[in-house]
Amino acid sequence: MLVGVIADDFTGASDIANTLAKGLPTQGGLRTAQFLGVPAADAPAGIEAGVVALKSRSIPATDAIDQSLAALRWLLGQGCEQIVFKYCSTFDSTAEGNIGPVAEALAVHLGVRGVVVCPAFPAAGRTVYHGHLFVHDRLLNESGLENHPLNPMTDPDIRRWLRRQAKEPVGFVAWETVRDGPGPTEHALKQAAATGKRLVIVDAVTDDDLVAIGRACAGVKLVTGGSGIALGLPGNFIDAGKVAGTSAIQVSVDGPEAILAGSCSGATRGQVDHHRERHPTLAIDVDAVMRGETTAEDLVSFVRGNEGKAPLIYSSASPDEVARLQGIHGREHVAQTLDALFADTARKLVSGGVRRLVVAGGETSGAVVSALDLGALAIGAEIDPGVPVLVAEGKGPIALALKSGNFGSRDFFDKALERLAGR
């Protein structure tokens, strides 16, 4: 294994696994597998990039550091030459969050400075310009992410945000340097390291910028960012003659299907509205769940009664409704209860024969795949930017799509079920 990724949630893990497997059109990518948590055994033979999916985005920093260092030790044990710490392209965290602490802990363990911090993912509308993070044409704090139920993003200046979390000085490389190519970018990173900067925010507004940053990181031990940061990494190993470059595997899994949506993002709510016009849907009554009146058996019965009709179960709600529920029941209690409900539902659905499963939301996806205990996932074709087909061969097989809340076109759910079936 050459590249090892530590991802702070499960949808983000599949996102960057997709980037590594796909590579650039002219070269291809790396043979990539996604692991659900830190594996107890070695990776399968022939894997060139391994992505360890953690559920650490919203947990205390000390716990996130422990989990991430455990993943790092396993990846280094597999022979990885380069480590990538992958977090959300909208930098989901709070002032007390763990992106900075985890990145610093990894850097200290590896003995490196001048480490790239770049959440940009232009294909999904996330860009960093003069240290400010944009979602399409809106600053991060005006994009709807300021209403995130767990990690409200209220400051678009990633330099300032990271300084609140980091112990050491934070550096910055502006777009004017990045656009000049890998050489100037590499020089700027080395200068930052020489002046004591452990972490360095780097601008990127196009895929070409990300490729340039990736090229500048050839041979470095640690890179951090959103999935886009991996665009230029496979080519470094291909150019060095260490791998030949491959294309994504083709997946075709038919059989009963279900869609579970726990994200409250604007994109997911739009996808739910679109799907509701064409297919059977069930809105979860969260108050009833909190009272113990709605159970996984109720949700499973709905899916079984609508087999073949692309049934969707969702807890997605407006910011006002989310605030109301959190005010009554408590933010963490609501999140944990819904995660447990989705996990139990998914477990029962798969044991009952569901073979195609689409999940929307990072926390929801983490709960679902942890409950299913699927082991390594192979990476298939891309459904929408940042969302690949995933397949677990050991139990069926089972094909999955794990969608970050804000990703995907309006018709994503229909499209995903078709791609999982190889159509």
Tab-separated table of C-alpha atoms in Angstrom:
chain	number	residue	atom	x	y	z
A	1	MET	CA	0.000	0.000	0.000
A	2	LEU	CA	1.355	3.410	-1.004
A	3	VAL	CA	-1.269	5.950	0.080
A	4	GLY	CA	-3.123	5.726	3.372
A	5	VAL	CA	-6.107	7.931	4.157
A	6	ILE	CA	-7.608	8.694	7.553
A	7	ALA	CA	-11.146	9.994	6.965
A	8	ASP	CA	-13.224	11.571	9.733
A	9	ASP	CA	-16.529	10.206	8.457
A	10	PHE	CA	-17.832	7.456	6.199
A	11	THR	CA	-19.213	9.501	3.303
A	12	GLY	CA	-16.002	11.498	3.182
A	13	ALA	CA	-14.065	8.249	3.084
A	14	SER	CA	-15.943	7.016	0.018
A	15	ASP	CA	-15.557	10.476	-1.528
A	16	ILE	CA	-11.751	10.446	-1.377
A	17	ALA	CA	-11.617	6.739	-2.212
A	18	ASN	CA	-13.456	7.656	-5.408
A	19	THR	CA	-10.888	10.377	-6.175
A	20	LEU	CA	-7.947	8.026	-5.664
A	21	ALA	CA	-9.511	5.195	-7.672
A	22	LYS	CA	-10.445	7.494	-10.534
A	23	GLY	CA	-7.243	9.528	-10.747
A	24	LEU	CA	-6.796	11.761	-13.775
A	25	PRO	CA	-8.328	10.766	-17.153
A	26	THR	CA	-4.921	10.573	-18.830
A	27	GLN	CA	-3.356	8.308	-16.190
A	28	GLY	CA	-5.968	6.425	-14.192
A	29	GLY	CA	-5.912	5.934	-10.459
A	30	LEU	CA	-4.901	3.532	-7.719
A	31	ARG	CA	-6.427	0.192	-6.697
A	32	THR	CA	-8.365	1.457	-3.701
A	33	ALA	CA	-10.277	-0.109	-0.813
A	34	GLN	CA	-12.278	1.510	1.969
A	35	PHE	CA	-12.105	0.058	5.471
A	36	LEU	CA	-14.790	0.640	8.083
A	37	GLY	CA	-12.758	1.518	11.128
A	38	VAL	CA	-9.204	0.384	11.832
A	39	PRO	CA	-8.883	-3.192	10.520
A	40	ALA	CA	-7.726	-5.978	12.799
A	41	ALA	CA	-5.915	-7.719	9.930
A	42	ASP	CA	-3.723	-6.691	7.022
A	43	ALA	CA	-5.201	-5.198	3.850
A	44	PRO	CA	-5.999	-7.510	0.913
A	45	ALA	CA	-3.120	-8.089	-1.470
A	46	GLY	CA	-2.738	-5.649	-4.335
A	47	ILE	CA	-4.322	-2.623	-2.657
A	48	GLU	CA	-2.413	0.554	-3.564
A	49	ALA	CA	-4.499	3.039	-1.569
A	50	GLY	CA	-6.377	2.297	1.628
A	51	VAL	CA	-8.982	4.574	3.196
A	52	VAL	CA	-9.764	4.062	6.884
A	53	ALA	CA	-13.216	5.469	7.615
A	54	LEU	CA	-13.664	6.751	11.158
A	55	LYS	CA	-16.707	8.349	12.771
A	56	SER	CA	-14.670	11.050	14.484
A	57	ARG	CA	-15.856	14.349	13.013
A	58	SER	CA	-18.088	15.389	15.901
A	59	ILE	CA	-16.420	13.688	18.862
A	60	PRO	CA	-14.079	15.309	21.426
A	61	ALA	CA	-10.642	16.150	20.069
A	62	THR	CA	-8.811	13.803	22.447
A	63	ASP	CA	-10.895	10.843	21.246
A	64	ALA	CA	-10.467	11.844	17.596
A	65	ILE	CA	-6.692	12.028	18.065
A	66	ASP	CA	-6.583	8.556	19.637
A	67	GLN	CA	-8.632	7.027	16.812
A	68	SER	CA	-6.646	8.821	14.107
A	69	LEU	CA	-3.280	7.777	15.541
A	70	ALA	CA	-4.502	4.169	15.698
A	71	ALA	CA	-5.434	4.410	12.014
A	72	LEU	CA	-2.055	5.993	11.254
A	73	ARG	CA	-0.164	3.165	12.931
A	74	TRP	CA	-2.104	0.558	10.945
A	75	LEU	CA	-1.540	2.373	7.647
A	76	LEU	CA	2.174	2.754	8.297
A	77	GLY	CA	2.244	-0.953	9.088
A	78	GLN	CA	0.829	-1.612	5.613
A	79	GLY	CA	3.788	0.212	4.077
A	80	CYS	CA	2.124	3.537	3.238
A	81	GLU	CA	4.538	6.187	2.006
A	82	GLN	CA	2.058	9.066	2.172
A	83	ILE	CA	-0.749	9.749	4.654
A	84	VAL	CA	-3.804	11.894	3.905
A	85	PHE	CA	-6.078	13.246	6.642
A	86	LYS	CA	-9.443	13.769	4.981
A	87	TYR	CA	-12.108	16.071	6.459
A	88	CYS	CA	-15.173	17.748	4.997
A	89	SER	CA	-14.894	20.179	2.081
A	90	THR	CA	-16.926	22.603	4.191
A	91	PHE	CA	-14.431	22.188	7.064
A	92	ASP	CA	-17.181	20.936	9.394
A	93	SER	CA	-16.014	21.574	12.945
A	94	THR	CA	-16.441	24.053	15.762
A	95	ALA	CA	-13.947	26.347	17.469
A	96	GLU	CA	-13.404	23.421	19.850
A	97	GLY	CA	-13.391	20.952	16.947
A	98	ASN	CA	-10.792	18.393	16.071
A	99	ILE	CA	-9.488	19.146	12.553
A	100	GLY	CA	-6.606	21.213	13.909
A	101	PRO	CA	-5.770	18.937	16.855
A	102	VAL	CA	-5.841	15.772	14.722
A	103	ALA	CA	-3.783	17.325	11.919
A	104	GLU	CA	-1.197	18.556	14.420
A	105	ALA	CA	-1.045	15.188	16.182
A	106	LEU	CA	-0.462	13.360	12.896
A	107	ALA	CA	2.182	15.893	11.861
A	108	VAL	CA	4.012	15.598	15.176
A	109	HIS	CA	3.932	11.788	15.003
A	110	LEU	CA	5.388	11.893	11.474
A	111	GLY	CA	7.846	14.664	12.330
A	112	VAL	CA	6.733	17.081	9.609
A	113	ARG	CA	5.922	20.786	9.208
A	114	GLY	CA	4.505	22.825	6.350
A	115	VAL	CA	1.546	20.442	6.027
A	116	VAL	CA	-1.088	21.367	3.430
A	117	VAL	CA	-4.580	22.188	4.737
A	118	CYS	CA	-6.935	22.536	1.752
A	119	PRO	CA	-10.643	21.619	1.987
A	120	ALA	CA	-11.419	22.813	-1.574
A	121	PHE	CA	-13.506	20.595	-3.884
A	122	PRO	CA	-14.388	22.724	-6.957
A	123	ALA	CA	-16.432	19.943	-8.610
A	124	ALA	CA	-18.904	20.310	-5.733
A	125	GLY	CA	-18.634	24.107	-5.589
A	126	ARG	CA	-16.212	24.312	-2.651
A	127	THR	CA	-13.306	26.697	-3.242
A	128	VAL	CA	-10.751	28.472	-1.047
A	129	TYR	CA	-9.660	31.964	-2.087
A	130	HIS	CA	-7.477	34.196	0.077
A	131	GLY	CA	-8.111	31.828	2.940
A	132	HIS	CA	-11.907	32.105	2.706
A	133	LEU	CA	-14.062	29.061	1.988
A	134	PHE	CA	-16.886	29.435	-0.523
A	135	VAL	CA	-19.799	27.133	-1.358
A	136	HIS	CA	-20.538	28.012	-4.978
A	137	ASP	CA	-20.849	31.821	-4.928
A	138	ARG	CA	-21.596	32.136	-1.215
A	139	LEU	CA	-19.234	32.498	1.701
A	140	LEU	CA	-19.349	29.440	3.939
A	141	ASN	CA	-21.211	31.236	6.721
A	142	GLU	CA	-23.919	32.344	4.253
A	143	SER	CA	-24.303	28.997	2.465
A	144	GLY	CA	-26.661	27.227	4.854
A	145	LEU	CA	-23.793	25.524	6.690
A	146	GLU	CA	-24.220	28.081	9.459
A	147	ASN	CA	-27.322	26.005	10.319
A	148	HIS	CA	-25.538	22.634	10.503
A	149	PRO	CA	-27.115	20.779	13.457
A	150	LEU	CA	-23.784	19.491	14.819
A	151	ASN	CA	-21.058	21.723	13.380
A	152	PRO	CA	-22.464	25.168	12.508
A	153	MET	CA	-19.935	27.032	10.347
A	154	THR	CA	-20.132	30.710	11.259
A	155	ASP	CA	-16.780	32.003	9.965
A	156	PRO	CA	-15.609	31.609	6.332
A	157	ASP	CA	-11.967	32.488	7.093
A	158	ILE	CA	-10.362	29.058	7.412
A	159	ARG	CA	-7.108	30.619	8.614
A	160	ARG	CA	-8.904	32.181	11.567
A	161	TRP	CA	-10.997	29.048	12.186
A	162	LEU	CA	-7.932	26.785	12.244
A	163	ARG	CA	-5.992	29.140	14.533
A	164	ARG	CA	-8.728	28.680	17.139
A	165	GLN	CA	-8.090	24.931	17.114
A	166	ALA	CA	-4.329	24.698	16.576
A	167	LYS	CA	-1.582	24.998	19.178
A	168	GLU	CA	1.091	26.178	16.717
A	169	PRO	CA	1.192	29.060	14.187
A	170	VAL	CA	-0.782	28.509	10.974
A	171	GLY	CA	0.700	29.429	7.588
A	172	PHE	CA	-0.948	30.446	4.320
A	173	VAL	CA	-0.203	30.020	0.590
A	174	ALA	CA	-2.300	32.280	-1.643
A	175	TRP	CA	-3.863	31.401	-4.987
A	176	GLU	CA	-1.447	33.707	-6.787
A	177	THR	CA	1.324	31.269	-5.838
A	178	VAL	CA	-0.668	28.100	-6.517
A	179	ARG	CA	-1.607	29.229	-10.038
A	180	ASP	CA	2.111	29.445	-10.886
A	181	GLY	CA	2.354	25.673	-10.517
A	182	PRO	CA	3.855	22.912	-8.375
A	183	GLY	CA	7.335	24.436	-8.110
A	184	PRO	CA	6.368	27.763	-6.525
A	185	THR	CA	3.777	26.005	-4.357
A	186	GLU	CA	6.335	23.513	-3.061
A	187	HIS	CA	8.776	26.365	-2.362
A	188	ALA	CA	6.124	28.287	-0.393
A	189	LEU	CA	5.316	25.216	1.704
A	190	LYS	CA	8.993	24.679	2.498
A	191	GLN	CA	9.318	28.334	3.495
A	192	ALA	CA	6.335	27.975	5.814
A	193	ALA	CA	7.907	24.899	7.388
A	194	ALA	CA	11.224	26.706	7.829
A	195	THR	CA	9.487	29.507	9.734
A	196	GLY	CA	7.845	27.086	12.165
A	197	LYS	CA	4.402	26.671	10.595
A	198	ARG	CA	3.071	23.183	11.292
A	199	LEU	CA	-0.144	23.580	9.243
A	200	VAL	CA	-0.555	25.725	6.123
A	201	ILE	CA	-3.860	26.807	4.554
A	202	VAL	CA	-3.549	26.635	0.747
A	203	ASP	CA	-5.922	28.336	-1.706
A	204	ALA	CA	-7.524	26.375	-4.574
A	205	VAL	CA	-10.319	27.477	-6.908
A	206	THR	CA	-10.025	24.938	-9.768
A	207	ASP	CA	-9.161	21.276	-10.215
A	208	ASP	CA	-5.930	22.398	-11.887
A	209	ASP	CA	-5.001	24.144	-8.636
A	210	LEU	CA	-5.574	20.917	-6.716
A	211	VAL	CA	-3.468	18.941	-9.181
A	212	ALA	CA	-0.669	21.499	-8.789
A	213	ILE	CA	-0.862	21.215	-5.001
A	214	GLY	CA	-0.836	17.420	-5.268
A	215	ARG	CA	2.240	17.524	-7.509
A	216	ALA	CA	3.919	19.842	-5.010
A	217	CYS	CA	3.290	17.198	-2.354
A	218	ALA	CA	5.165	14.397	-4.145
A	219	GLY	CA	7.224	12.602	-1.535
A	220	VAL	CA	5.795	14.388	1.507
A	221	LYS	CA	4.607	12.263	4.410
A	222	LEU	CA	1.349	14.070	5.256
A	223	VAL	CA	-1.309	15.972	3.329
A	224	THR	CA	-4.694	17.138	4.661
A	225	GLY	CA	-7.832	18.336	2.927
A	226	GLY	CA	-11.137	17.484	1.344
A	227	SER	CA	-11.339	14.734	-1.247
A	228	GLY	CA	-10.125	17.099	-3.961
A	229	ILE	CA	-6.658	17.205	-2.425
A	230	ALA	CA	-6.132	13.652	-3.723
A	231	LEU	CA	-6.580	14.606	-7.394
A	232	GLY	CA	-2.874	14.950	-8.085
A	233	LEU	CA	-1.572	12.255	-5.740
A	234	PRO	CA	-1.970	9.052	-7.834
A	235	GLY	CA	-0.032	10.648	-10.689
A	236	ASN	CA	3.014	11.096	-8.466
A	237	PHE	CA	3.262	7.342	-7.929
A	238	ILE	CA	2.437	6.571	-11.564
A	239	ASP	CA	5.115	8.975	-12.792
A	240	ALA	CA	7.611	7.384	-10.407
A	241	GLY	CA	6.890	3.972	-11.938
A	242	LYS	CA	5.583	2.501	-8.676
A	243	VAL	CA	2.122	1.718	-10.111
A	244	ALA	CA	0.634	1.482	-13.590
A	245	GLY	CA	-2.677	3.308	-13.080
A	246	THR	CA	-6.065	1.579	-13.120
A	247	SER	CA	-9.732	2.385	-13.755
A	248	ALA	CA	-12.676	1.878	-11.391
A	249	ILE	CA	-14.248	-1.576	-11.197
A	250	GLN	CA	-17.675	-2.194	-12.708
A	251	VAL	CA	-20.386	-3.092	-10.203
A	252	SER	CA	-23.732	-4.742	-10.928
A	253	VAL	CA	-25.832	-5.741	-7.926
A	254	ASP	CA	-29.556	-6.192	-8.363
A	255	GLY	CA	-32.153	-7.010	-5.763
A	256	PRO	CA	-34.330	-5.241	-3.182
A	257	GLU	CA	-33.502	-1.610	-2.473
A	258	ALA	CA	-33.917	1.053	0.215
A	259	ILE	CA	-32.954	4.685	0.752
A	260	LEU	CA	-32.234	6.158	4.202
A	261	ALA	CA	-31.760	9.920	4.591
A	262	GLY	CA	-30.673	11.499	7.854
A	263	SER	CA	-29.051	14.665	6.541
A	264	CYS	CA	-30.838	17.978	7.061
A	265	SER	CA	-28.831	19.835	4.399
A	266	GLY	CA	-30.587	21.873	1.747
A	267	ALA	CA	-29.369	19.535	-0.988
A	268	THR	CA	-30.721	16.413	0.710
A	269	ARG	CA	-34.050	18.065	1.493
A	270	GLY	CA	-34.345	18.974	-2.194
A	271	GLN	CA	-33.571	15.385	-3.163
A	272	VAL	CA	-36.207	14.139	-0.729
A	273	ASP	CA	-38.788	16.521	-2.228
A	274	HIS	CA	-37.932	15.335	-5.743
A	275	HIS	CA	-38.126	11.657	-4.793
A	276	ARG	CA	-41.373	12.128	-2.889
A	277	GLU	CA	-43.118	13.174	-6.106
A	278	ARG	CA	-42.355	9.837	-7.747
A	279	HIS	CA	-41.902	7.144	-5.101
A	280	PRO	CA	-43.233	6.047	-1.707
A	281	THR	CA	-41.622	7.930	1.170
A	282	LEU	CA	-41.895	7.824	4.943
A	283	ALA	CA	-41.079	10.872	7.057
A	284	ILE	CA	-39.845	9.857	10.502
A	285	ASP	CA	-41.784	11.490	13.328
A	286	VAL	CA	-38.806	12.370	15.508
A	287	ASP	CA	-40.948	13.232	18.522
A	288	ALA	CA	-42.518	9.768	18.291
A	289	VAL	CA	-39.066	8.199	18.034
A	290	MET	CA	-37.916	10.063	21.138
A	291	ARG	CA	-41.009	8.785	22.982
A	292	GLY	CA	-40.226	5.226	21.894
A	293	GLU	CA	-43.375	5.003	19.774
A	294	THR	CA	-41.614	4.502	16.408
A	295	THR	CA	-39.164	1.619	16.016
A	296	ALA	CA	-36.952	0.050	13.372
A	297	GLU	CA	-39.621	-2.599	12.773
A	298	ASP	CA	-42.027	0.138	11.655
A	299	LEU	CA	-39.505	1.426	9.124
A	300	VAL	CA	-38.635	-2.052	7.872
A	301	SER	CA	-42.328	-2.827	7.346
A	302	PHE	CA	-42.638	0.276	5.169
A	303	VAL	CA	-39.720	-0.807	2.971
A	304	ARG	CA	-40.987	-4.371	2.641
A	305	GLY	CA	-44.409	-3.101	1.678
A	306	ASN	CA	-42.900	-1.016	-1.121
A	307	GLU	CA	-40.241	-3.340	-2.528
A	308	GLY	CA	-39.296	-2.474	-6.095
A	309	LYS	CA	-40.607	1.092	-5.773
A	310	ALA	CA	-37.414	2.776	-4.479
A	311	PRO	CA	-38.815	3.458	-0.970
A	312	LEU	CA	-37.263	6.340	0.964
A	313	ILE	CA	-37.238	6.835	4.742
A	314	TYR	CA	-36.045	10.215	5.969
A	315	SER	CA	-35.593	12.321	9.082
A	316	SER	CA	-34.419	15.358	7.080
A	317	ALA	CA	-36.025	18.545	8.384
A	318	SER	CA	-35.819	22.324	8.083
A	319	PRO	CA	-33.433	24.329	10.306
A	320	ASP	CA	-36.385	25.603	12.362
A	321	GLU	CA	-37.680	22.080	12.965
A	322	VAL	CA	-34.196	20.839	13.848
A	323	ALA	CA	-33.841	23.682	16.360
A	324	ARG	CA	-37.236	22.844	17.877
A	325	LEU	CA	-36.365	19.170	18.291
A	326	GLN	CA	-32.967	19.924	19.766
A	327	GLY	CA	-34.501	22.435	22.152
A	328	ILE	CA	-36.934	19.846	23.484
A	329	HIS	CA	-34.835	16.687	23.485
A	330	GLY	CA	-31.204	17.898	23.383
A	331	ARG	CA	-28.904	17.958	20.366
A	332	GLU	CA	-26.785	14.930	21.221
A	333	HIS	CA	-29.748	12.858	22.388
A	334	VAL	CA	-31.629	13.439	19.125
A	335	ALA	CA	-28.559	12.650	17.007
A	336	GLN	CA	-27.689	9.483	18.910
A	337	THR	CA	-31.272	8.212	18.936
A	338	LEU	CA	-31.726	8.718	15.193
A	339	ASP	CA	-28.335	7.152	14.440
A	340	ALA	CA	-29.331	4.102	16.458
A	341	LEU	CA	-32.693	3.908	14.680
A	342	PHE	CA	-31.132	4.069	11.214
A	343	ALA	CA	-28.467	1.538	12.214
A	344	ASP	CA	-31.010	-0.965	13.516
A	345	THR	CA	-33.204	-0.439	10.454
A	346	ALA	CA	-30.316	-1.019	8.041
A	347	ARG	CA	-29.232	-4.148	9.886
A	348	LYS	CA	-32.726	-5.610	9.676
A	349	LEU	CA	-33.145	-4.609	6.025
A	350	VAL	CA	-29.907	-6.249	4.908
A	351	SER	CA	-30.539	-9.404	6.941
A	352	GLY	CA	-33.962	-9.483	5.274
A	353	GLY	CA	-32.516	-9.400	1.757
A	354	VAL	CA	-31.981	-5.756	0.771
A	355	ARG	CA	-28.999	-5.662	-1.593
A	356	ARG	CA	-28.925	-2.016	-2.745
A	357	LEU	CA	-28.740	0.631	-0.040
A	358	VAL	CA	-28.444	4.398	-0.488
A	359	VAL	CA	-27.686	6.519	2.594
A	360	ALA	CA	-27.661	10.339	2.797
A	361	GLY	CA	-25.712	12.083	5.549
A	362	GLY	CA	-22.270	11.539	7.017
A	363	GLU	CA	-23.358	10.714	10.562
A	364	THR	CA	-26.184	8.495	9.291
A	365	SER	CA	-23.845	6.666	6.922
A	366	GLY	CA	-21.384	6.080	9.730
A	367	ALA	CA	-24.066	4.591	11.936
A	368	VAL	CA	-25.397	2.383	9.132
A	369	VAL	CA	-22.147	0.889	7.887
A	370	SER	CA	-20.859	0.377	11.432
A	371	ALA	CA	-23.981	-1.640	12.173
A	372	LEU	CA	-23.605	-3.714	9.006
A	373	ASP	CA	-19.985	-4.701	9.779
A	374	LEU	CA	-19.113	-5.143	6.113
A	375	GLY	CA	-15.311	-5.125	6.213
A	376	ALA	CA	-13.456	-3.765	3.177
A	377	LEU	CA	-15.437	-2.035	0.433
A	378	ALA	CA	-14.345	-2.004	-3.210
A	379	ILE	CA	-14.711	1.281	-5.107
A	380	GLY	CA	-16.852	1.325	-8.244
A	381	ALA	CA	-17.939	3.981	-10.726
A	382	GLU	CA	-18.820	7.547	-9.754
A	383	ILE	CA	-22.537	8.340	-9.364
A	384	ASP	CA	-22.179	12.099	-8.879
A	385	PRO	CA	-19.072	14.117	-7.978
A	386	GLY	CA	-17.741	12.766	-4.700
A	387	VAL	CA	-20.073	9.755	-4.486
A	388	PRO	CA	-18.964	6.371	-5.857
A	389	VAL	CA	-20.609	2.977	-5.935
A	390	LEU	CA	-19.311	0.823	-3.073
A	391	VAL	CA	-19.561	-2.944	-2.934
A	392	ALA	CA	-19.066	-5.415	-0.093
A	393	GLU	CA	-18.463	-8.848	-1.570
A	394	GLY	CA	-18.766	-10.959	1.539
A	395	LYS	CA	-22.499	-10.836	2.280
A	396	GLY	CA	-24.578	-11.083	-0.812
A	397	PRO	CA	-22.926	-8.980	-2.306
A	398	ILE	CA	-24.258	-5.608	-1.096
A	399	ALA	CA	-23.925	-2.389	-3.101
A	400	LEU	CA	-24.040	0.966	-1.333
A	401	ALA	CA	-23.968	4.672	-2.017
A	402	LEU	CA	-22.977	6.859	0.938
A	403	LYS	CA	-23.780	10.483	0.162
A	404	SER	CA	-22.517	13.493	2.070
A	405	GLY	CA	-25.497	15.698	2.874
A	406	ASN	CA	-24.766	18.517	0.442
A	407	PHE	CA	-23.667	16.325	-2.485
A	408	GLY	CA	-25.587	15.015	-5.463
A	409	SER	CA	-28.011	16.198	-8.108
A	410	ARG	CA	-31.707	16.608	-7.377
A	411	ASP	CA	-32.475	13.165	-8.852
A	412	PHE	CA	-29.606	11.516	-6.981
A	413	PHE	CA	-31.604	8.755	-5.279
A	414	ASP	CA	-33.004	7.325	-8.521
A	415	LYS	CA	-29.642	7.678	-10.224
A	416	ALA	CA	-27.826	5.928	-7.388
A	417	LEU	CA	-30.120	2.901	-7.403
A	418	GLU	CA	-29.601	2.560	-11.156
A	419	ARG	CA	-25.806	2.759	-10.832
A	420	LEU	CA	-25.773	0.197	-8.025
A	421	ALA	CA	-27.549	-2.191	-10.376
A	422	GLY	CA	-24.969	-1.531	-13.090
A	423	ARG	CA	-27.364	0.377	-15.310
